[in-house]
Amino acid sequence: MFYKEWIKTRWALLLILIVTCGYVGYELLNYLRAIGAMGGAHIWIAMITKDEPMFVRHLQYIPMMAGIALACVQFFPEMYHKCLKLTLHLPCSHLRMMFEMLGFGLVALLVCFGLNYLILWLGMRPSLAPELYGKMLLVALPWYLAGFAAYLLSAWIILEGSWSRRIFNLVVMFLCLKVFYLSSFPGAYVPFLLCLVVFVLACILLPWISIDRFKKGIE
Amino acid sequence: MRKLANIILGIIVALLVVWELPWLYNNYAVSFLHGDEIGGQPFTLYSGLADEFIQNTEGQGRRGISGREYTVEEADSLLPFFWTTQLVNAGRLPDTIRGYAVSPQLIRQTNINYHRRAYDTHTNRPNCCLWLLLESLPKRVNLEDPDDAFRFTKDGIEFINMNTGKVKPKKSKLFTDALVKKGFAFPVHELDGNPDTRKEYDEGYLLIDNNRKMYQMKMTAGQPFVKKIDLTDETVVPKFIFVTEFRSRCLRGMMTDENNVLYVITPNYEVKPLGGGIHYDPTQSNMMIMGNMLDWTIRITTEEAEEFYAVSALDHSLLKTFIAPYRSNPYLPGLHFTETLDRWVKPRFN
């Protein structure tokens, strides 16, 4: 199942990896250019005194879009070419197959987002105190969690057969993702991060509702 | 599994409904249905000449809390420290006010405009735990940005060179020793300072140590200046502390204790209850002080009311009080993730 998903999504994954890492690189270049032009002390002062997501601001919606894009690439063909019907006829547990498909996507996003974080950390670590680069990594964390949530909720919508239910799901998805973007104040989400992780984990089960309805032939 | 998935979806939808519906009602319907019940008090200032609070009313009118109506010109004359430019333009600024000689320059120098919002309090917001200490006796006229930042550790203070990211061991030891010498107990419990270089002078940081004792720390000609601030009443336990840095230098700062009583720290480091013990919880209330050389108007906005206190600027005694409870609360309770009082994002039901 993992191999099948890999064949289906490899080029899209490569593109997602290039785009997300490209944006991270762009932010890092901005940061290095600012240090070169104004000096490290100026950047430190700005980061200490301003409560803004400096140097990660442009990343805000990138993980979310990456999650939606991966879900589209992975699940649109299943619905469009009716592959899901064939998959569900395989002599395997349907639940296990769904978890394997979603697990592949989540692992792929984890690798991609992990690489983003690694680049950010390596780029900022040499010239910033842990308190300052920690502040930037922390502000981006809900955005990356939104990436995982967007992937799972998009899968839930795409796998749904009925259009009216898809619209309902879309509204739920929009409101759920709004929770990840309520504040860009660095560190504001710290008391809420665990709840967001639990929410993302709970979302793994939602596509099962769509698959179950699909099996029943609801379109 | 289908049942569990549906339960999860049900919970998510229920949470979204109790979040979004009250939000829609509170943001769009309340102003239509209860427009006259919401909104706080109009702009209110204490007039020492009239000995009452004067409010702006709709249009151009002014009204005293006693119910007396004033014309705009009358109100200007009764609030000469606030409407100074207007009075100067009209040639009506007196030479003396309540026996004190005044001039536009003196009024500008001694007027106070201080705001402290609940989300400024350290417990109500995330902190990166790095601070900037300015040189309070700069060689040039203006204050300058430092080239290092500092952090408090559990047994000292560390200065970090902002260009290299390396700790400055010599300066760190110098300041740690100066604090220890004065009896400072690490780690720091609470601190406040203002590293803005556009201000007129620098008072450094006001600190509360682990034993709940207060100190002032600043850098003077590169050397640490540490002053212990003693309380005359030993039963008072400081909780929050604020640097004020008013242009007139009439205060070192303010503090609140465990019972949320507000105190001022005078230029000679005396700690006195403001207005005989005004209550102010910095985590739950916003405070605004508009003052002059003779009296201050303090507005404290709590959940239940807007409280106005007039306090003498000369001896910090209470002159007048005006408590304006909110008329009603037309807002629907619901799930919220953000609040105006703090900067945290977390679920709360109110």
mmCIF file of C-alpha atoms in Angstrom, chain A residues 10-126:
data_model
loop_
_atom_site.group_PDB
_atom_site.id
_atom_site.type_symbol
_atom_site.label_atom_id
_atom_site.label_comp_id
_atom_site.label_asym_id
_atom_site.label_seq_id
_atom_site.Cartn_x
_atom_site.Cartn_y
_atom_site.Cartn_z
ATOM 1 C CA ARG A 10 6.245 10.988 -5.575
ATOM 2 C CA TRP A 11 6.383 13.916 -8.016
ATOM 3 C CA ALA A 12 3.862 15.887 -6.025
ATOM 4 C CA LEU A 13 5.820 15.180 -2.850
ATOM 5 C CA LEU A 14 9.000 16.380 -4.508
ATOM 6 C CA LEU A 15 7.233 19.572 -5.552
ATOM 7 C CA ILE A 16 5.809 20.093 -2.041
ATOM 8 C CA LEU A 17 9.275 19.528 -0.574
ATOM 9 C CA ILE A 18 10.851 22.030 -2.993
ATOM 10 C CA VAL A 19 8.167 24.662 -2.414
ATOM 11 C CA THR A 20 8.126 24.409 1.411
ATOM 12 C CA CYS A 21 11.925 24.276 1.678
ATOM 13 C CA GLY A 22 12.108 27.095 -0.885
ATOM 14 C CA TYR A 23 9.906 29.299 1.295
ATOM 15 C CA VAL A 24 11.969 28.443 4.372
ATOM 16 C CA GLY A 25 15.121 29.256 2.406
ATOM 17 C CA TYR A 26 13.587 32.553 1.293
ATOM 18 C CA GLU A 27 12.823 33.476 4.909
ATOM 19 C CA LEU A 28 16.358 32.521 5.930
ATOM 20 C CA LEU A 29 17.837 34.611 3.132
ATOM 21 C CA ASN A 30 15.775 37.580 4.334
ATOM 22 C CA TYR A 31 17.055 36.980 7.835
ATOM 23 C CA LEU A 32 20.708 36.709 6.749
ATOM 24 C CA ARG A 33 20.371 39.785 4.534
ATOM 25 C CA ALA A 34 18.919 41.747 7.469
ATOM 26 C CA ILE A 35 21.806 40.652 9.696
ATOM 27 C CA GLY A 36 24.293 41.642 7.002
ATOM 28 C CA ALA A 37 22.681 45.035 6.445
ATOM 29 C CA MET A 38 21.884 46.048 10.014
ATOM 30 C CA GLY A 39 24.038 43.870 12.219
ATOM 31 C CA GLY A 40 23.117 41.097 14.616
ATOM 32 C CA ALA A 41 22.417 43.441 17.531
ATOM 33 C CA HIS A 42 19.708 45.280 15.597
ATOM 34 C CA ILE A 43 17.953 41.996 14.763
ATOM 35 C CA TRP A 44 18.175 40.815 18.368
ATOM 36 C CA ILE A 45 16.655 44.074 19.625
ATOM 37 C CA ALA A 46 13.827 43.878 17.099
ATOM 38 C CA MET A 47 13.110 40.272 18.019
ATOM 39 C CA ILE A 48 13.171 40.993 21.768
ATOM 40 C CA THR A 49 11.018 44.110 21.657
ATOM 41 C CA LYS A 50 8.557 43.252 18.888
ATOM 42 C CA ASP A 51 5.930 40.586 19.334
ATOM 43 C CA GLU A 52 5.798 39.574 15.709
ATOM 44 C CA PRO A 53 6.596 36.377 13.810
ATOM 45 C CA MET A 54 9.667 37.942 12.205
ATOM 46 C CA PHE A 55 11.415 35.910 9.498
ATOM 47 C CA VAL A 56 8.777 33.138 9.424
ATOM 48 C CA ARG A 57 5.788 35.336 8.534
ATOM 49 C CA HIS A 58 5.560 34.157 4.902
ATOM 50 C CA LEU A 59 5.402 30.531 5.968
ATOM 51 C CA GLN A 60 1.997 31.007 7.615
ATOM 52 C CA TYR A 61 -0.250 29.263 5.068
ATOM 53 C CA ILE A 62 2.398 27.146 3.305
ATOM 54 C CA PRO A 63 2.064 23.989 5.478
ATOM 55 C CA MET A 64 -1.728 24.165 5.206
ATOM 56 C CA MET A 65 -1.533 24.401 1.419
ATOM 57 C CA ALA A 66 0.994 21.543 1.358
ATOM 58 C CA GLY A 67 -1.416 19.365 3.348
ATOM 59 C CA ILE A 68 -4.341 20.169 1.056
ATOM 60 C CA ALA A 69 -2.215 19.608 -2.072
ATOM 61 C CA LEU A 70 -0.996 16.212 -0.886
ATOM 62 C CA ALA A 71 -4.532 15.106 -0.012
ATOM 63 C CA CYS A 72 -5.721 16.179 -3.475
ATOM 64 C CA VAL A 73 -2.930 14.302 -5.265
ATOM 65 C CA GLN A 74 -3.423 11.222 -3.129
ATOM 66 C CA PHE A 75 -7.218 10.953 -3.030
ATOM 67 C CA PHE A 76 -8.601 12.678 -6.129
ATOM 68 C CA PRO A 77 -7.440 9.821 -8.429
ATOM 69 C CA GLU A 78 -9.016 7.325 -6.013
ATOM 70 C CA MET A 79 -12.396 8.996 -6.490
ATOM 71 C CA TYR A 80 -12.052 10.158 -10.106
ATOM 72 C CA HIS A 81 -10.838 6.837 -11.548
ATOM 73 C CA LYS A 82 -13.019 4.878 -9.106
ATOM 74 C CA CYS A 83 -9.824 3.244 -7.757
ATOM 75 C CA LEU A 84 -11.243 3.394 -4.259
ATOM 76 C CA LYS A 85 -13.932 0.896 -5.315
ATOM 77 C CA LEU A 86 -11.202 -1.516 -6.429
ATOM 78 C CA THR A 87 -9.150 -0.915 -3.322
ATOM 79 C CA LEU A 88 -12.137 -1.706 -1.143
ATOM 80 C CA HIS A 89 -12.566 -4.997 -2.973
ATOM 81 C CA LEU A 90 -9.091 -6.180 -1.931
ATOM 82 C CA PRO A 91 -9.146 -8.962 0.664
ATOM 83 C CA CYS A 92 -7.742 -6.698 3.409
ATOM 84 C CA SER A 93 -9.205 -4.823 6.329
ATOM 85 C CA HIS A 94 -10.663 -1.577 4.953
ATOM 86 C CA LEU A 95 -9.787 0.274 8.112
ATOM 87 C CA ARG A 96 -6.176 -0.887 7.894
ATOM 88 C CA MET A 97 -5.941 0.220 4.267
ATOM 89 C CA MET A 98 -7.306 3.638 5.150
ATOM 90 C CA PHE A 99 -4.840 4.009 7.995
ATOM 91 C CA GLU A 100 -1.990 2.960 5.712
ATOM 92 C CA MET A 101 -2.960 5.516 3.069
ATOM 93 C CA LEU A 102 -3.325 8.304 5.654
ATOM 94 C CA GLY A 103 -0.214 7.096 7.504
ATOM 95 C CA PHE A 104 1.801 7.429 4.299
ATOM 96 C CA GLY A 105 0.616 10.999 3.806
ATOM 97 C CA LEU A 106 1.238 11.949 7.442
ATOM 98 C CA VAL A 107 4.758 10.460 7.393
ATOM 99 C CA ALA A 108 5.510 12.255 4.117
ATOM 100 C CA LEU A 109 4.332 15.559 5.584
ATOM 101 C CA LEU A 110 6.263 14.879 8.808
ATOM 102 C CA VAL A 111 9.480 14.375 6.810
ATOM 103 C CA CYS A 112 8.826 17.514 4.768
ATOM 104 C CA PHE A 113 7.903 19.699 7.751
ATOM 105 C CA GLY A 114 10.708 18.207 9.842
ATOM 106 C CA LEU A 115 13.162 19.203 7.122
ATOM 107 C CA ASN A 116 11.696 22.727 7.118
ATOM 108 C CA TYR A 117 12.231 22.974 10.865
ATOM 109 C CA LEU A 118 15.747 21.579 10.592
ATOM 110 C CA ILE A 119 16.693 24.190 7.962
ATOM 111 C CA LEU A 120 15.213 26.993 10.085
ATOM 112 C CA TRP A 121 16.984 25.759 13.203
ATOM 113 C CA LEU A 122 20.339 25.318 11.454
ATOM 114 C CA GLY A 123 20.042 28.741 9.804
ATOM 115 C CA MET A 124 19.119 30.705 12.909
ATOM 116 C CA ARG A 125 21.076 28.813 15.581
ATOM 117 C CA PRO A 126 24.560 30.257 14.883
#
